[in-house]
Coordinates of C-alpha atoms and ligand atoms in Angstrom, one line a residue:
M706 CA 7.2 -23.9 4.6
A707 CA 3.6 -22.9 4.8
N708 CA 0.9 -25.4 5.8
I709 CA -0.3 -26.4 2.4
H710 CA -1.2 -29.5 0.4
E711 CA 1.5 -30.4 -2.2
T712 CA 2.0 -33.1 -4.7
S713 CA 3.9 -33.2 -8.0
S714 CA 0.9 -31.6 -9.8
Y715 CA -0.4 -29.1 -7.2
S716 CA 0.5 -26.8 -4.4
I717 CA -2.7 -25.5 -2.8
R718 CA -4.1 -24.7 0.6
D719 CA -6.5 -27.7 1.1
I720 CA -7.7 -30.3 -1.3
S721 CA -10.9 -30.9 0.8
L722 CA -12.2 -27.5 -0.4
A723 CA -12.8 -28.9 -3.9
E724 CA -16.5 -29.5 -3.4
T725 CA -17.0 -25.9 -2.2
G726 CA -15.1 -24.7 -5.2
R727 CA -17.3 -26.8 -7.5
K728 CA -20.5 -25.3 -6.1
N729 CA -19.2 -21.8 -6.4
I730 CA -18.3 -22.4 -10.0
A731 CA -21.6 -24.1 -10.7
F732 CA -23.5 -21.0 -9.5
S733 CA -21.2 -18.6 -11.3
I734 CA -21.8 -20.3 -14.7
T735 CA -25.3 -18.7 -14.7
E736 CA -23.4 -15.4 -14.8
L737 CA -21.0 -16.6 -17.5
P738 CA -23.1 -17.2 -20.6
V739 CA -20.7 -15.9 -23.2
L740 CA -17.8 -18.1 -21.9
T741 CA -20.3 -21.0 -21.7
I742 CA -21.1 -20.6 -25.5
I743 CA -17.4 -20.6 -26.2
K744 CA -16.8 -23.6 -24.0
R745 CA -19.6 -25.6 -25.8
R746 CA -18.1 -24.7 -29.2
F747 CA -14.6 -25.7 -27.9
E748 CA -16.0 -29.1 -26.8
Q749 CA -17.1 -29.8 -30.3
E750 CA -14.3 -28.3 -32.3
K751 CA -11.2 -28.9 -30.1
P752 CA -9.3 -25.9 -31.5
L753 CA -6.6 -26.2 -28.8
K754 CA -6.0 -29.9 -29.1
G755 CA -2.6 -30.9 -27.7
I756 CA -1.6 -27.3 -26.8
R757 CA 0.1 -26.6 -23.5
V758 CA -1.2 -23.4 -21.9
G759 CA 0.7 -21.9 -18.9
M760 CA -1.3 -19.4 -16.9
A761 CA -0.6 -16.8 -14.2
L762 CA -4.0 -15.4 -13.2
H763 CA -5.9 -14.7 -10.0
I764 CA -7.1 -18.2 -9.2
T765 CA -10.8 -17.6 -8.7
T766 CA -14.1 -19.1 -9.5
E767 CA -14.2 -17.4 -12.9
T768 CA -10.6 -18.3 -13.7
A769 CA -11.3 -22.0 -12.9
Y770 CA -14.1 -21.8 -15.5
L771 CA -11.8 -20.3 -18.0
V772 CA -9.4 -23.2 -17.3
D773 CA -12.3 -25.6 -17.9
T774 CA -13.0 -23.8 -21.2
L775 CA -9.4 -24.2 -22.4
V776 CA -9.3 -27.8 -21.3
A777 CA -12.7 -28.4 -23.1
G778 CA -10.9 -27.0 -26.2
G779 CA -8.3 -29.7 -26.0
A780 CA -5.5 -27.8 -24.1
S781 CA -3.6 -29.0 -21.1
V782 CA -3.1 -26.3 -18.5
A783 CA -0.7 -25.4 -15.7
I784 CA -1.7 -22.4 -13.6
C785 CA -0.2 -20.3 -10.8
S786 CA -1.5 -17.2 -9.1
C787 CA -0.5 -13.7 -10.2
N788 CA -0.9 -12.2 -6.8
P789 CA 0.0 -13.6 -3.3
L790 CA -3.3 -12.6 -1.8
S791 CA -5.8 -13.3 -4.6
T792 CA -6.2 -17.0 -4.7
Q793 CA -9.6 -18.5 -3.7
D794 CA -8.5 -21.7 -2.1
D795 CA -11.7 -23.5 -3.0
S796 CA -11.1 -22.8 -6.7
S797 CA -7.6 -24.0 -6.6
A798 CA -8.7 -27.2 -4.8
Y799 CA -11.4 -27.7 -7.5
L800 CA -8.8 -27.4 -10.3
A801 CA -6.5 -29.8 -8.5
K802 CA -9.3 -32.4 -8.2
E803 CA -10.0 -32.0 -11.9
G804 CA -6.4 -33.0 -12.6
V805 CA -5.2 -29.5 -13.6
Q806 CA -1.7 -28.6 -12.5
V807 CA -2.3 -25.7 -10.1
F808 CA 0.0 -23.8 -7.8
G809 CA -1.3 -21.1 -5.5
Y810 CA -2.8 -20.4 -2.1
K811 CA -4.1 -17.3 -0.4
G812 CA -1.3 -15.7 1.6
E813 CA 1.6 -17.3 -0.3
N814 CA 5.0 -15.7 0.4
K815 CA 7.2 -14.2 -2.3
E816 CA 9.4 -17.3 -2.4
D817 CA 6.4 -19.5 -3.2
Y818 CA 5.0 -17.0 -5.6
Y819 CA 8.1 -17.3 -7.8
R820 CA 8.5 -21.0 -7.1
F821 CA 5.0 -21.5 -8.5
I822 CA 5.8 -19.4 -11.6
E823 CA 8.8 -21.7 -12.1
K824 CA 6.4 -24.7 -11.9
V825 CA 4.3 -23.3 -14.7
I826 CA 7.4 -22.7 -16.8
A827 CA 8.6 -26.3 -16.1
F828 CA 5.3 -27.4 -17.8
K829 CA 6.9 -25.9 -21.0
P830 CA 3.9 -23.9 -22.1
Q831 CA 3.4 -23.1 -25.8
V832 CA 0.9 -20.3 -25.0
T833 CA 1.0 -18.1 -21.9
V834 CA -2.0 -16.3 -20.3
D835 CA -0.6 -13.7 -17.9
D836 CA -2.0 -11.0 -15.6
G837 CA 0.6 -8.4 -14.7
C838 CA 3.5 -9.9 -16.8
D839 CA 5.4 -11.6 -14.1
L840 CA 5.2 -15.0 -15.9
V841 CA 6.3 -13.5 -19.2
K842 CA 9.1 -11.5 -17.6
T843 CA 10.4 -14.6 -15.7
L844 CA 10.3 -16.6 -18.9
H845 CA 12.3 -14.0 -20.8
E846 CA 14.8 -13.4 -18.1
K847 CA 15.4 -16.9 -16.8
H848 CA 14.4 -19.3 -19.6
P849 CA 15.3 -17.7 -22.9
E850 CA 15.8 -21.2 -24.4
L851 CA 12.0 -21.7 -24.2
L852 CA 11.0 -18.6 -26.1
K853 CA 11.6 -20.1 -29.5
G854 CA 8.9 -22.7 -29.0
M855 CA 6.3 -20.2 -27.9
I856 CA 3.2 -19.8 -30.1
G857 CA 2.1 -16.6 -28.3
G858 CA 0.6 -15.1 -25.2
S859 CA -2.2 -13.0 -23.9
E860 CA -2.2 -10.4 -21.2
E861 CA -5.1 -9.5 -18.9
T862 CA -4.4 -6.2 -17.3
T863 CA -3.3 -2.5 -18.0
T864 CA -0.1 -2.9 -15.9
G865 CA 0.9 -6.1 -17.8
V866 CA 0.3 -4.4 -21.2
R867 CA 2.4 -1.4 -20.1
R868 CA 5.2 -3.7 -19.1
L869 CA 4.9 -5.7 -22.4
Q870 CA 5.1 -2.4 -24.4
A871 CA 8.2 -1.4 -22.5
M872 CA 9.7 -4.9 -23.3
A873 CA 8.8 -4.5 -27.0
K874 CA 10.2 -1.0 -27.1
A875 CA 13.5 -2.3 -25.7
G876 CA 13.5 -5.0 -28.3
Q877 CA 13.1 -7.6 -25.6
L878 CA 9.7 -9.1 -26.3
K879 CA 10.3 -12.4 -28.2
Y880 CA 6.8 -13.6 -29.0
P881 CA 3.4 -12.2 -30.0
M882 CA 1.3 -11.1 -27.1
I883 CA -2.4 -10.2 -27.3
A884 CA -3.3 -7.3 -25.2
V885 CA -6.7 -8.6 -24.0
N886 CA -7.0 -5.6 -21.7
D887 CA -7.3 -3.4 -24.8
N888 CA -10.4 -5.2 -26.0
F889 CA -13.4 -2.8 -25.8
T890 CA -15.3 -5.6 -24.1
K891 CA -12.6 -5.9 -21.4
H892 CA -11.4 -2.5 -20.3
L893 CA -14.6 -0.6 -20.6
F894 CA -16.5 -3.2 -18.5
D895 CA -14.1 -5.1 -16.3
N896 CA -11.9 -2.1 -15.4
Y897 CA -14.8 0.3 -15.0
Y898 CA -17.8 -1.7 -13.6
G899 CA -15.7 -4.6 -12.2
T900 CA -13.1 -2.6 -10.3
G901 CA -15.6 0.1 -9.6
Q902 CA -17.8 -2.3 -7.6
S903 CA -15.3 -4.8 -6.3
A904 CA -12.8 -2.3 -4.9
I905 CA -15.5 -0.7 -2.8
D906 CA -16.8 -4.2 -1.8
G907 CA -13.2 -4.9 -0.6
V908 CA -13.0 -1.8 1.5
I909 CA -16.4 -2.5 3.0
R910 CA -15.7 -6.1 3.7
A911 CA -12.4 -5.2 5.3
S912 CA -13.7 -2.3 7.5
N913 CA -17.5 -2.3 7.4
I914 CA -17.5 1.5 7.1
L915 CA -20.4 3.5 5.7
F916 CA -19.6 5.3 2.5
A917 CA -22.4 7.8 2.6
G918 CA -21.0 11.2 3.7
R919 CA -17.4 9.9 3.7
I920 CA -14.7 11.9 1.9
V921 CA -13.1 9.4 -0.5
V922 CA -10.0 10.2 -2.5
V923 CA -9.6 8.2 -5.7
V924 CA -6.0 8.3 -6.8
G925 CA -6.0 7.9 -10.6
Y926 CA -8.8 8.5 -13.1
G927 CA -8.3 5.8 -15.7
D928 CA -11.0 3.3 -16.5
C929 CA -10.7 1.7 -13.0
G930 CA -10.5 5.1 -11.2
K931 CA -13.6 6.3 -13.1
G932 CA -15.4 3.2 -12.0
V933 CA -14.4 3.5 -8.3
A934 CA -15.1 7.3 -8.2
T935 CA -18.6 6.8 -9.7
R936 CA -19.6 3.9 -7.4
A937 CA -18.3 5.8 -4.3
K938 CA -20.4 8.8 -5.4
G939 CA -23.3 6.5 -5.9
L940 CA -23.0 5.4 -2.3
G941 CA -23.2 9.0 -1.1
A942 CA -19.4 9.7 -0.7
Q943 CA -17.9 13.1 -1.4
V944 CA -15.3 12.1 -3.9
I945 CA -12.0 13.9 -4.6
V946 CA -9.8 12.7 -7.6
T947 CA -6.1 13.1 -7.9
E948 CA -4.4 12.8 -11.3
V949 CA -1.2 13.4 -13.2
D950 CA -2.7 13.4 -16.7
E951 CA -4.2 16.7 -17.9
K952 CA -7.0 15.1 -20.0
R953 CA -8.1 12.8 -17.2
G954 CA -7.9 15.5 -14.6
L955 CA -10.1 17.7 -16.8
Q956 CA -12.5 14.8 -17.4
A957 CA -12.8 14.2 -13.6
V958 CA -13.6 17.9 -13.1
M959 CA -16.3 17.8 -15.8
D960 CA -17.7 14.6 -14.3
G961 CA -18.4 16.7 -11.2
F962 CA -15.5 15.6 -8.9
R963 CA -13.1 17.9 -7.0
V964 CA -9.6 17.5 -8.4
M965 CA -6.5 18.6 -6.6
P966 CA -2.9 17.5 -5.9
M967 CA -2.3 14.5 -3.6
L968 CA -0.7 16.6 -0.9
E969 CA -3.9 18.7 -0.6
A970 CA -6.2 15.8 -0.9
A971 CA -4.2 14.1 1.9
K972 CA -5.4 16.7 4.4
L973 CA -9.1 16.2 3.5
G974 CA -9.6 12.6 2.7
E975 CA -11.0 9.9 5.0
V976 CA -10.6 6.9 2.6
F977 CA -7.9 6.7 -0.1
I978 CA -8.2 4.2 -2.9
T979 CA -5.3 4.0 -5.4
V980 CA -5.9 2.9 -9.0
T981 CA -2.9 4.3 -10.9
G982 CA -0.7 1.4 -11.9
N983 CA 2.2 3.5 -10.6
K984 CA 4.4 3.3 -7.6
N985 CA 4.4 5.4 -4.4
V986 CA 1.3 7.5 -5.2
V987 CA 0.4 7.5 -1.5
S988 CA 3.8 8.4 0.0
M989 CA 4.8 8.9 3.6
D990 CA 4.8 12.7 3.0
A991 CA 1.1 12.4 2.1
I992 CA 0.4 10.0 5.0
R993 CA 1.9 12.4 7.5
L994 CA -0.6 15.0 6.4
M995 CA -3.6 12.8 6.8
K996 CA -6.3 13.0 9.5
N997 CA -6.6 10.5 12.3
S998 CA -8.2 7.1 11.4
V999 CA -7.9 7.3 7.6
I1000 CA -8.3 4.1 5.6
L1001 CA -5.9 3.2 2.8
A1002 CA -6.7 0.7 0.1
N1003 CA -5.1 -0.2 -3.3
A1004 CA -7.0 -1.5 -6.3
G1005 CA -4.0 -1.3 -8.7
H1006 CA -2.2 -4.5 -9.8
F1007 CA 0.9 -4.3 -7.6
D1008 CA 1.3 -3.5 -3.9
N1009 CA 3.6 -0.6 -4.5
E1010 CA 1.0 2.2 -4.9
I1011 CA 0.9 2.9 -1.1
D1012 CA 4.2 3.2 0.7
V1013 CA 3.6 0.1 2.9
H1014 CA 7.3 -0.2 3.7
G1015 CA 7.2 3.4 5.0
L1016 CA 4.2 2.6 7.1
E1017 CA 5.9 -0.5 8.6
K1018 CA 9.2 1.4 9.2
N1019 CA 7.6 4.5 10.8
A1020 CA 4.9 2.9 12.9
S1021 CA 5.2 2.9 16.6
E1022 CA 2.5 0.2 16.8
I1023 CA 1.1 -2.2 14.2
E1024 CA -2.0 -4.2 15.0
E1025 CA -4.3 -6.5 12.9
M1026 CA -7.8 -5.2 13.9
R1027 CA -9.8 -7.4 11.6
P1028 CA -8.7 -10.0 9.0
L1029 CA -6.4 -8.1 6.5
F1030 CA -7.1 -4.8 8.1
K1031 CA -4.2 -3.3 10.0
R1032 CA -3.7 -0.3 12.2
F1033 CA -0.4 1.6 12.0
R1034 CA 0.4 4.2 14.7
I1035 CA 2.1 7.0 12.8
G1036 CA 3.1 9.9 15.2
T1037 CA -0.1 10.7 17.1
K1038 CA -2.4 9.3 14.5
D1039 CA -3.8 5.9 13.4
V1040 CA -3.7 4.8 9.7
Y1041 CA -5.6 1.7 8.6
L1042 CA -4.5 -0.4 5.7
C1043 CA -6.7 -2.9 3.8
G1044 CA -5.2 -6.1 2.4
E1045 CA -1.6 -5.2 3.0
G1046 CA -1.8 -2.7 0.2
R1047 CA -2.5 -5.5 -2.3
L1048 CA -5.4 -5.5 -4.7
V1049 CA -8.2 -4.8 -2.2
N1050 CA -11.0 -6.3 -4.4
L1051 CA -9.3 -9.7 -4.4
A1052 CA -7.5 -9.6 -1.1
C1053 CA -10.5 -8.5 1.0
A1054 CA -13.4 -9.5 -1.3
E1055 CA -14.0 -11.9 -4.2
G1056 CA -12.7 -9.8 -7.1
H1057 CA -14.9 -8.7 -10.0
P1058 CA -18.4 -10.3 -10.2
S1059 CA -18.6 -13.1 -12.7
S1060 CA -20.9 -11.3 -15.1
V1061 CA -18.2 -8.8 -16.0
L1062 CA -15.4 -11.4 -16.2
D1063 CA -17.7 -13.2 -18.7
M1064 CA -16.5 -10.8 -21.3
S1065 CA -12.9 -10.5 -20.2
F1066 CA -12.4 -14.2 -20.1
A1067 CA -14.3 -14.8 -23.4
G1068 CA -11.6 -12.4 -24.7
Q1069 CA -8.9 -14.6 -23.1
A1070 CA -10.3 -17.9 -24.5
L1071 CA -10.7 -16.4 -28.0
A1072 CA -7.2 -14.9 -27.8
V1073 CA -5.7 -18.3 -27.1
E1074 CA -7.7 -19.8 -30.0
Y1075 CA -6.6 -16.9 -32.3
L1076 CA -2.9 -17.5 -31.4
V1077 CA -3.2 -21.2 -32.1
K1078 CA -5.0 -20.5 -35.4
N1079 CA -2.4 -18.0 -36.5
K1080 CA 0.6 -19.9 -35.2
G1081 CA 3.8 -18.7 -37.0
K1082 CA 2.0 -15.8 -38.6
L1083 CA 2.1 -13.1 -35.9
A1084 CA 5.3 -11.1 -35.3
P1085 CA 6.7 -10.7 -31.8
G1086 CA 5.3 -7.7 -30.1
V1087 CA 2.0 -6.5 -28.6
V1088 CA -0.9 -7.3 -30.9
H1089 CA -4.7 -6.7 -30.6
L1090 CA -7.6 -9.1 -31.2
P1091 CA -9.5 -8.3 -34.4
E1092 CA -12.4 -5.9 -33.9
E1093 CA -14.9 -8.5 -35.1
I1094 CA -14.0 -10.8 -32.2
D1095 CA -14.5 -8.0 -29.7
N1096 CA -17.8 -7.1 -31.4
N1097 CA -18.9 -10.7 -31.3
I1098 CA -18.3 -10.8 -27.5
A1099 CA -20.5 -7.8 -27.0
R1100 CA -23.2 -9.2 -29.3
L1101 CA -23.3 -12.5 -27.4
K1102 CA -23.4 -10.6 -24.1
L1103 CA -26.4 -8.5 -25.3
E1104 CA -28.1 -11.7 -26.5
S1105 CA -27.6 -13.4 -23.2
M1106 CA -29.3 -10.4 -21.5
G1107 CA -32.2 -10.5 -23.9
V1108 CA -31.3 -7.1 -25.3
K1109 CA -31.9 -6.3 -29.0
I1110 CA -30.3 -3.3 -30.8
D1111 CA -30.8 -1.7 -34.2
H1112 CA -28.9 -2.5 -37.3
L1113 CA -27.7 -0.1 -40.1
S1114 CA -29.8 -0.1 -43.2
P1115 CA -27.9 -0.7 -46.5
E1116 CA -28.4 3.1 -47.2
Q1117 CA -27.0 4.1 -43.8
N1118 CA -24.1 1.7 -44.2
A1119 CA -23.2 3.2 -47.7
Y1120 CA -23.5 6.7 -46.2
L1121 CA -20.9 5.9 -43.5
N1122 CA -18.5 4.9 -46.3
E1123 CA -18.8 8.0 -48.6
W1124 CA -17.8 11.6 -48.3
Q1125 CA -19.7 13.5 -51.0
E1126 CA -23.1 14.0 -49.2
G1127 CA -23.1 17.0 -47.0
T1128 CA -25.6 19.8 -46.1
Ligands
LIG753 N1 -9.6 -9.8 -11.6 C1 -10.4 -9.2 -10.9 N2 -11.4 -10.0 -10.4 C2 -11.1 -11.2 -10.8 C3 -11.7 -12.5 -10.6 N3 -12.7 -12.6 -9.8 N4 -11.1 -13.5 -11.2 C4 -10.0 -13.4 -11.9 N5 -9.4 -12.2 -12.1 C5 -9.9 -11.1 -11.6

């Protein structure tokens, strides 16, 4: 058993970190204006009164404020982590002190990871807020008796939405699930700017390398990959992109990046950052072709993008050089791995900056409210938040930044809804 603080309502690293957590959250609120507006409205209207919300999210400063927002709306919350290395121990201590049921500590083992999911399930949630789909998967597989009472759920990330879609396709998804990731104000900002900045922050904090002049291979050119490639280029790196999707590969070429298969990029790269949501995209075959002293990092949801087991099995030496930065001796070369191959931005840094999570978590809070308002009306399956809600998040964010935009005149509006007027 790890050295942690456990009671019947929390399992965390150290309750004495609560005050540090409070201060971090207090500062981040200045960066979370949209969520703050929602929290104030929730305090007045109590739209979640009496609702039990079970959450599996990265337990961070911003997540703690999302929990505060749901509690302000009248919900009671139990939360566990959605990744063994992403918990910020001061945030979980803050939540525990606030009386929220919270289960997670940085560095938790797989046994505790699933034990904590079971604790959230034991809370008998009526709404789930998940990031990666492990909570929803466990509920469906191990507790089918609870599915009937479920109002709905929301999912934060691309990987989780993909898994939900696979469940729905197989006829296995038993309650309505809002794909918050698909909000315009989520994936075009959180995935692009959030992952773009924080993944690089993670590699830098783990290794302290200079990006300028470095050959960086970005594996995957979805919203996250685009963000990482653009930010690496902005720091002066020479960026190579690898892809399996024709359209994305083409986009990367036209965005000015070199595009090539992984087994060619392997020979050239100095830093490899995976952002695909797929498994084994940096295989041992690729690793064997790499130069000496390459750095590997993953920014996708799960730790299966880089063949970490292959590294462990084939290494003649393994040494922790810096916290969460390991050297593997493979043949005559050294390969460095950040954050055990887990999400580098959260394992080695602090995840996305608050300002971008402001919109993602506004989407989460409004998704929970929408589910409760529409209790019994939504069919099981993957559903989307109405566009007006998404637009409203963007409007509030612009207002908070003091930015004004134009509005359609009645004439322009009518023009957009007719087809007769041409040249
Ligand atoms: N995902 C990425 N960064 C995060 C953060 N800081 N908090 C919660 N979820 C995240």
